[in-house]
């Protein structure tokens, strides 16, 4: 399973990566802002597309609450750029091709498909506050209704 178990109240691990335009991005860029950091397995797959589109469609609601959105997957910068253009995504995506960020967040673990075990990205979303502390962790993501899921939980 996952290498690290992060829970609400933990400090979010710092990271450095490249976005879809090859620009360096890190957690410190979001200091003073609320951040939705979501990890997903692969661009242009049905579940990942549904999740990204849910976040796109609810983006203004999230922005109105002072939240930024940042996606992370093992796909390349080029793949992310195409994914963003194809679905008009208004947020940045990080290319985590070496799984370094996923490992820090404990979202790379054993999965099964057709009875075969393999290592992959465990779909997970972290809500991080202005100070860099994790406030919510979603590891049972409803891909089609993810924004509603997030808003419902943070409004409790």
PDB file of C-alpha atoms in Angstrom:
ATOM      1  CA  UNK A   1       0.000   0.000   0.000  1.00  0.00           C
ATOM      2  CA  UNK A   2       0.976   3.641   0.289  1.00  0.00           C
ATOM      3  CA  UNK A   3       4.356   4.493   1.755  1.00  0.00           C
ATOM      4  CA  UNK A   4       3.186   7.407   3.922  1.00  0.00           C
ATOM      5  CA  UNK A   5      -0.133   8.016   5.594  1.00  0.00           C
ATOM      6  CA  UNK A   6      -0.971  11.702   5.742  1.00  0.00           C
ATOM      7  CA  UNK A   7      -3.932  12.812   7.810  1.00  0.00           C
ATOM      8  CA  UNK A   8      -5.689  16.078   8.609  1.00  0.00           C
ATOM      9  CA  UNK A   9      -3.450  18.054  10.941  1.00  0.00           C
ATOM     10  CA  UNK A  10      -0.218  16.926   9.239  1.00  0.00           C
ATOM     11  CA  UNK A  11       2.003  19.411   7.462  1.00  0.00           C
ATOM     12  CA  UNK A  12       1.765  18.994   3.704  1.00  0.00           C
ATOM     13  CA  UNK A  13       5.118  17.774   2.351  1.00  0.00           C
ATOM     14  CA  UNK A  14       6.909  20.324   0.209  1.00  0.00           C
ATOM     15  CA  UNK A  15       7.514  19.398  -3.400  1.00  0.00           C
ATOM     16  CA  UNK A  16       9.041  20.741  -6.584  1.00  0.00           C
ATOM     17  CA  UNK A  17       7.791  19.810 -10.030  1.00  0.00           C
ATOM     18  CA  UNK A  18       7.156  21.084 -13.532  1.00  0.00           C
ATOM     19  CA  UNK A  19       3.756  22.073 -14.828  1.00  0.00           C
ATOM     20  CA  UNK A  20       2.321  21.621 -18.308  1.00  0.00           C
ATOM     21  CA  UNK A  21       4.382  24.575 -19.574  1.00  0.00           C
ATOM     22  CA  UNK A  22       7.654  23.383 -18.047  1.00  0.00           C
ATOM     23  CA  UNK A  23       7.456  26.022 -15.286  1.00  0.00           C
ATOM     24  CA  UNK A  24       8.756  25.063 -11.851  1.00  0.00           C
ATOM     25  CA  UNK A  25       6.065  24.839  -9.217  1.00  0.00           C
ATOM     26  CA  UNK A  26       6.206  24.025  -5.508  1.00  0.00           C
ATOM     27  CA  UNK A  27       4.020  24.051  -2.434  1.00  0.00           C
ATOM     28  CA  UNK A  28       5.550  27.338  -1.237  1.00  0.00           C
ATOM     29  CA  UNK A  29       3.975  29.041  -4.285  1.00  0.00           C
ATOM     30  CA  UNK A  30       0.634  28.527  -2.533  1.00  0.00           C
ATOM     31  CA  UNK A  31       1.574  29.808   0.923  1.00  0.00           C
ATOM     32  CA  UNK A  32      -1.201  32.058   2.171  1.00  0.00           C
ATOM     33  CA  UNK A  33      -3.761  30.314  -0.071  1.00  0.00           C
ATOM     34  CA  UNK A  34      -5.975  27.280   0.338  1.00  0.00           C
ATOM     35  CA  UNK A  35      -5.020  24.509  -2.062  1.00  0.00           C
ATOM     36  CA  UNK A  36      -6.799  21.477  -3.436  1.00  0.00           C
ATOM     37  CA  UNK A  37      -3.963  19.125  -4.403  1.00  0.00           C
ATOM     38  CA  UNK A  38      -5.326  16.140  -6.252  1.00  0.00           C
ATOM     39  CA  UNK A  39      -3.503  13.044  -7.447  1.00  0.00           C
ATOM     40  CA  UNK A  40      -4.885  11.014 -10.317  1.00  0.00           C
ATOM     41  CA  UNK A  41      -3.586   8.053 -12.338  1.00  0.00           C
ATOM     42  CA  UNK A  42      -3.670   9.144 -15.992  1.00  0.00           C
ATOM     43  CA  UNK A  43      -4.707  11.913 -18.382  1.00  0.00           C
ATOM     44  CA  UNK A  44      -7.562  11.193 -20.795  1.00  0.00           C
ATOM     45  CA  UNK A  45      -8.963   8.135 -18.998  1.00  0.00           C
ATOM     46  CA  UNK A  46     -12.646   8.085 -18.127  1.00  0.00           C
ATOM     47  CA  UNK A  47     -12.379   8.479 -14.338  1.00  0.00           C
ATOM     48  CA  UNK A  48      -9.576  11.020 -14.471  1.00  0.00           C
ATOM     49  CA  UNK A  49     -11.387  13.064 -17.110  1.00  0.00           C
ATOM     50  CA  UNK A  50     -14.605  13.039 -15.048  1.00  0.00           C
ATOM     51  CA  UNK A  51     -12.675  14.205 -11.979  1.00  0.00           C
ATOM     52  CA  UNK A  52     -10.830  16.968 -13.849  1.00  0.00           C
ATOM     53  CA  UNK A  53     -14.077  18.168 -15.457  1.00  0.00           C
ATOM     54  CA  UNK A  54     -15.842  18.196 -12.079  1.00  0.00           C
ATOM     55  CA  UNK A  55     -13.048  20.400 -10.715  1.00  0.00           C
ATOM     56  CA  UNK A  56     -13.213  22.569 -13.862  1.00  0.00           C
ATOM     57  CA  UNK A  57     -16.989  22.989 -13.608  1.00  0.00           C
ATOM     58  CA  UNK A  58     -16.807  23.890  -9.908  1.00  0.00           C
ATOM     59  CA  UNK A  59     -13.635  25.956 -10.234  1.00  0.00           C
ATOM     60  CA  UNK A  60     -15.370  29.323  -9.752  1.00  0.00           C
ATOM     61  CA  UNK A  61     -17.104  28.078  -6.586  1.00  0.00           C
ATOM     62  CA  UNK A  62     -13.742  26.934  -5.243  1.00  0.00           C
ATOM     63  CA  UNK A  63     -12.043  30.210  -6.227  1.00  0.00           C
ATOM     64  CA  UNK A  64     -14.812  32.136  -4.454  1.00  0.00           C
ATOM     65  CA  UNK A  65     -13.791  30.276  -1.279  1.00  0.00           C
ATOM     66  CA  UNK A  66     -10.165  31.332  -1.841  1.00  0.00           C
ATOM     67  CA  UNK A  67      -9.054  27.911  -3.094  1.00  0.00           C
ATOM     68  CA  UNK A  68      -6.601  27.040  -5.831  1.00  0.00           C
ATOM     69  CA  UNK A  69      -6.555  23.676  -7.629  1.00  0.00           C
ATOM     70  CA  UNK A  70      -3.457  21.736  -8.641  1.00  0.00           C
ATOM     71  CA  UNK A  71      -3.427  18.273 -10.200  1.00  0.00           C
ATOM     72  CA  UNK A  72      -0.589  15.732 -10.133  1.00  0.00           C
ATOM     73  CA  UNK A  73      -0.115  12.584 -12.210  1.00  0.00           C
ATOM     74  CA  UNK A  74       2.790  10.606 -13.682  1.00  0.00           C
ATOM     75  CA  UNK A  75       1.996  11.912 -17.182  1.00  0.00           C
ATOM     76  CA  UNK A  76       4.424  14.140 -19.106  1.00  0.00           C
ATOM     77  CA  UNK A  77       4.229  17.920 -19.465  1.00  0.00           C
ATOM     78  CA  UNK A  78       3.119  17.432 -23.081  1.00  0.00           C
ATOM     79  CA  UNK A  79       0.343  15.039 -22.067  1.00  0.00           C
ATOM     80  CA  UNK A  80      -0.841  17.524 -19.427  1.00  0.00           C
ATOM     81  CA  UNK A  81      -0.802  20.390 -21.915  1.00  0.00           C
ATOM     82  CA  UNK A  82      -2.980  18.383 -24.329  1.00  0.00           C
ATOM     83  CA  UNK A  83      -5.323  17.297 -21.507  1.00  0.00           C
ATOM     84  CA  UNK A  84      -5.749  20.916 -20.363  1.00  0.00           C
ATOM     85  CA  UNK A  85      -6.442  22.129 -23.901  1.00  0.00           C
ATOM     86  CA  UNK A  86      -8.835  19.293 -24.746  1.00  0.00           C
ATOM     87  CA  UNK A  87     -11.002  19.867 -21.660  1.00  0.00           C
ATOM     88  CA  UNK A  88     -10.391  23.620 -21.060  1.00  0.00           C
ATOM     89  CA  UNK A  89      -9.003  23.022 -17.589  1.00  0.00           C
ATOM     90  CA  UNK A  90      -8.377  26.334 -15.759  1.00  0.00           C
ATOM     91  CA  UNK A  91      -5.744  24.979 -13.354  1.00  0.00           C
ATOM     92  CA  UNK A  92      -2.179  23.712 -13.544  1.00  0.00           C
ATOM     93  CA  UNK A  93      -1.092  20.077 -13.695  1.00  0.00           C
ATOM     94  CA  UNK A  94       2.260  18.747 -12.463  1.00  0.00           C
ATOM     95  CA  UNK A  95       4.181  16.083 -14.358  1.00  0.00           C
ATOM     96  CA  UNK A  96       5.345  13.639 -11.668  1.00  0.00           C
ATOM     97  CA  UNK A  97       6.966  11.141 -14.040  1.00  0.00           C
ATOM     98  CA  UNK A  98       9.378   9.803 -11.381  1.00  0.00           C
ATOM     99  CA  UNK A  99       6.606   9.524  -8.743  1.00  0.00           C
ATOM    100  CA  UNK A 100       8.586  11.708  -6.311  1.00  0.00           C
ATOM    101  CA  UNK A 101       5.615  13.832  -5.259  1.00  0.00           C
ATOM    102  CA  UNK A 102       3.269  10.838  -5.133  1.00  0.00           C
ATOM    103  CA  UNK A 103       5.739   9.036  -2.852  1.00  0.00           C
ATOM    104  CA  UNK A 104       5.957  12.058  -0.507  1.00  0.00           C
ATOM    105  CA  UNK A 105       2.178  12.132  -0.232  1.00  0.00           C
ATOM    106  CA  UNK A 106       1.841   8.375   0.119  1.00  0.00           C
ATOM    107  CA  UNK A 107      -0.451   8.000  -2.882  1.00  0.00           C
ATOM    108  CA  UNK A 108       1.540   5.440  -4.815  1.00  0.00           C
ATOM    109  CA  UNK A 109       0.609   1.962  -3.779  1.00  0.00           C
ATOM    110  CA  UNK A 110      -0.545  -1.474  -4.752  1.00  0.00           C
ATOM    111  CA  UNK A 111      -3.590  -1.739  -6.976  1.00  0.00           C
ATOM    112  CA  UNK A 112      -5.264  -4.665  -8.684  1.00  0.00           C
ATOM    113  CA  UNK A 113      -6.701  -4.994 -12.154  1.00  0.00           C
ATOM    114  CA  UNK A 114      -8.029  -8.248 -13.562  1.00  0.00           C
ATOM    115  CA  UNK A 115      -6.514 -10.067 -10.585  1.00  0.00           C
ATOM    116  CA  UNK A 116      -2.995  -8.740 -11.212  1.00  0.00           C
ATOM    117  CA  UNK A 117      -1.267  -6.595  -8.620  1.00  0.00           C
ATOM    118  CA  UNK A 118       0.747  -3.565  -9.712  1.00  0.00           C
ATOM    119  CA  UNK A 119       1.913  -0.236  -8.311  1.00  0.00           C
ATOM    120  CA  UNK A 120       0.075   2.882  -9.357  1.00  0.00           C
ATOM    121  CA  UNK A 121      -1.376   6.166  -8.223  1.00  0.00           C
ATOM    122  CA  UNK A 122      -4.100   5.892  -5.587  1.00  0.00           C
ATOM    123  CA  UNK A 123      -6.639   8.586  -6.491  1.00  0.00           C
ATOM    124  CA  UNK A 124      -6.469  10.994  -3.553  1.00  0.00           C
ATOM    125  CA  UNK A 125      -7.236  14.659  -2.885  1.00  0.00           C
ATOM    126  CA  UNK A 126      -5.732  16.805  -0.137  1.00  0.00           C
ATOM    127  CA  UNK A 127      -7.119  20.143   1.024  1.00  0.00           C
ATOM    128  CA  UNK A 128      -4.281  22.256   2.413  1.00  0.00           C
ATOM    129  CA  UNK A 129      -4.816  25.468   4.356  1.00  0.00           C
ATOM    130  CA  UNK A 130      -2.966  28.783   4.093  1.00  0.00           C
ATOM    131  CA  UNK A 131      -0.315  27.650   6.583  1.00  0.00           C
ATOM    132  CA  UNK A 132       0.457  24.405   4.722  1.00  0.00           C
ATOM    133  CA  UNK A 133      -1.503  22.069   7.011  1.00  0.00           C
ATOM    134  CA  UNK A 134      -3.692  19.328   5.567  1.00  0.00           C
ATOM    135  CA  UNK A 135      -7.310  19.886   6.603  1.00  0.00           C
ATOM    136  CA  UNK A 136      -9.062  17.145   4.584  1.00  0.00           C
ATOM    137  CA  UNK A 137      -8.056  13.950   2.792  1.00  0.00           C
ATOM    138  CA  UNK A 138     -10.309  12.285   0.214  1.00  0.00           C
ATOM    139  CA  UNK A 139      -9.236   8.761  -0.666  1.00  0.00           C
ATOM    140  CA  UNK A 140     -12.671   7.622  -1.823  1.00  0.00           C
ATOM    141  CA  UNK A 141     -13.123  10.120  -4.622  1.00  0.00           C
ATOM    142  CA  UNK A 142     -16.444  10.404  -6.436  1.00  0.00           C
ATOM    143  CA  UNK A 143     -14.944  11.397  -9.793  1.00  0.00           C
ATOM    144  CA  UNK A 144     -18.148  12.802 -11.318  1.00  0.00           C
ATOM    145  CA  UNK A 145     -19.160  14.746  -8.204  1.00  0.00           C
ATOM    146  CA  UNK A 146     -15.792  15.586  -6.698  1.00  0.00           C
ATOM    147  CA  UNK A 147     -16.406  19.307  -6.246  1.00  0.00           C
ATOM    148  CA  UNK A 148     -19.706  18.611  -4.458  1.00  0.00           C
ATOM    149  CA  UNK A 149     -17.869  16.064  -2.310  1.00  0.00           C
ATOM    150  CA  UNK A 150     -15.203  18.647  -1.398  1.00  0.00           C
ATOM    151  CA  UNK A 151     -17.648  21.483  -0.745  1.00  0.00           C
ATOM    152  CA  UNK A 152     -19.888  19.278   1.378  1.00  0.00           C
ATOM    153  CA  UNK A 153     -16.975  18.212   3.560  1.00  0.00           C
ATOM    154  CA  UNK A 154     -15.348  21.637   4.015  1.00  0.00           C
ATOM    155  CA  UNK A 155     -18.704  23.246   4.838  1.00  0.00           C
ATOM    156  CA  UNK A 156     -19.308  20.876   7.790  1.00  0.00           C
TER     157      UNK A 156
END
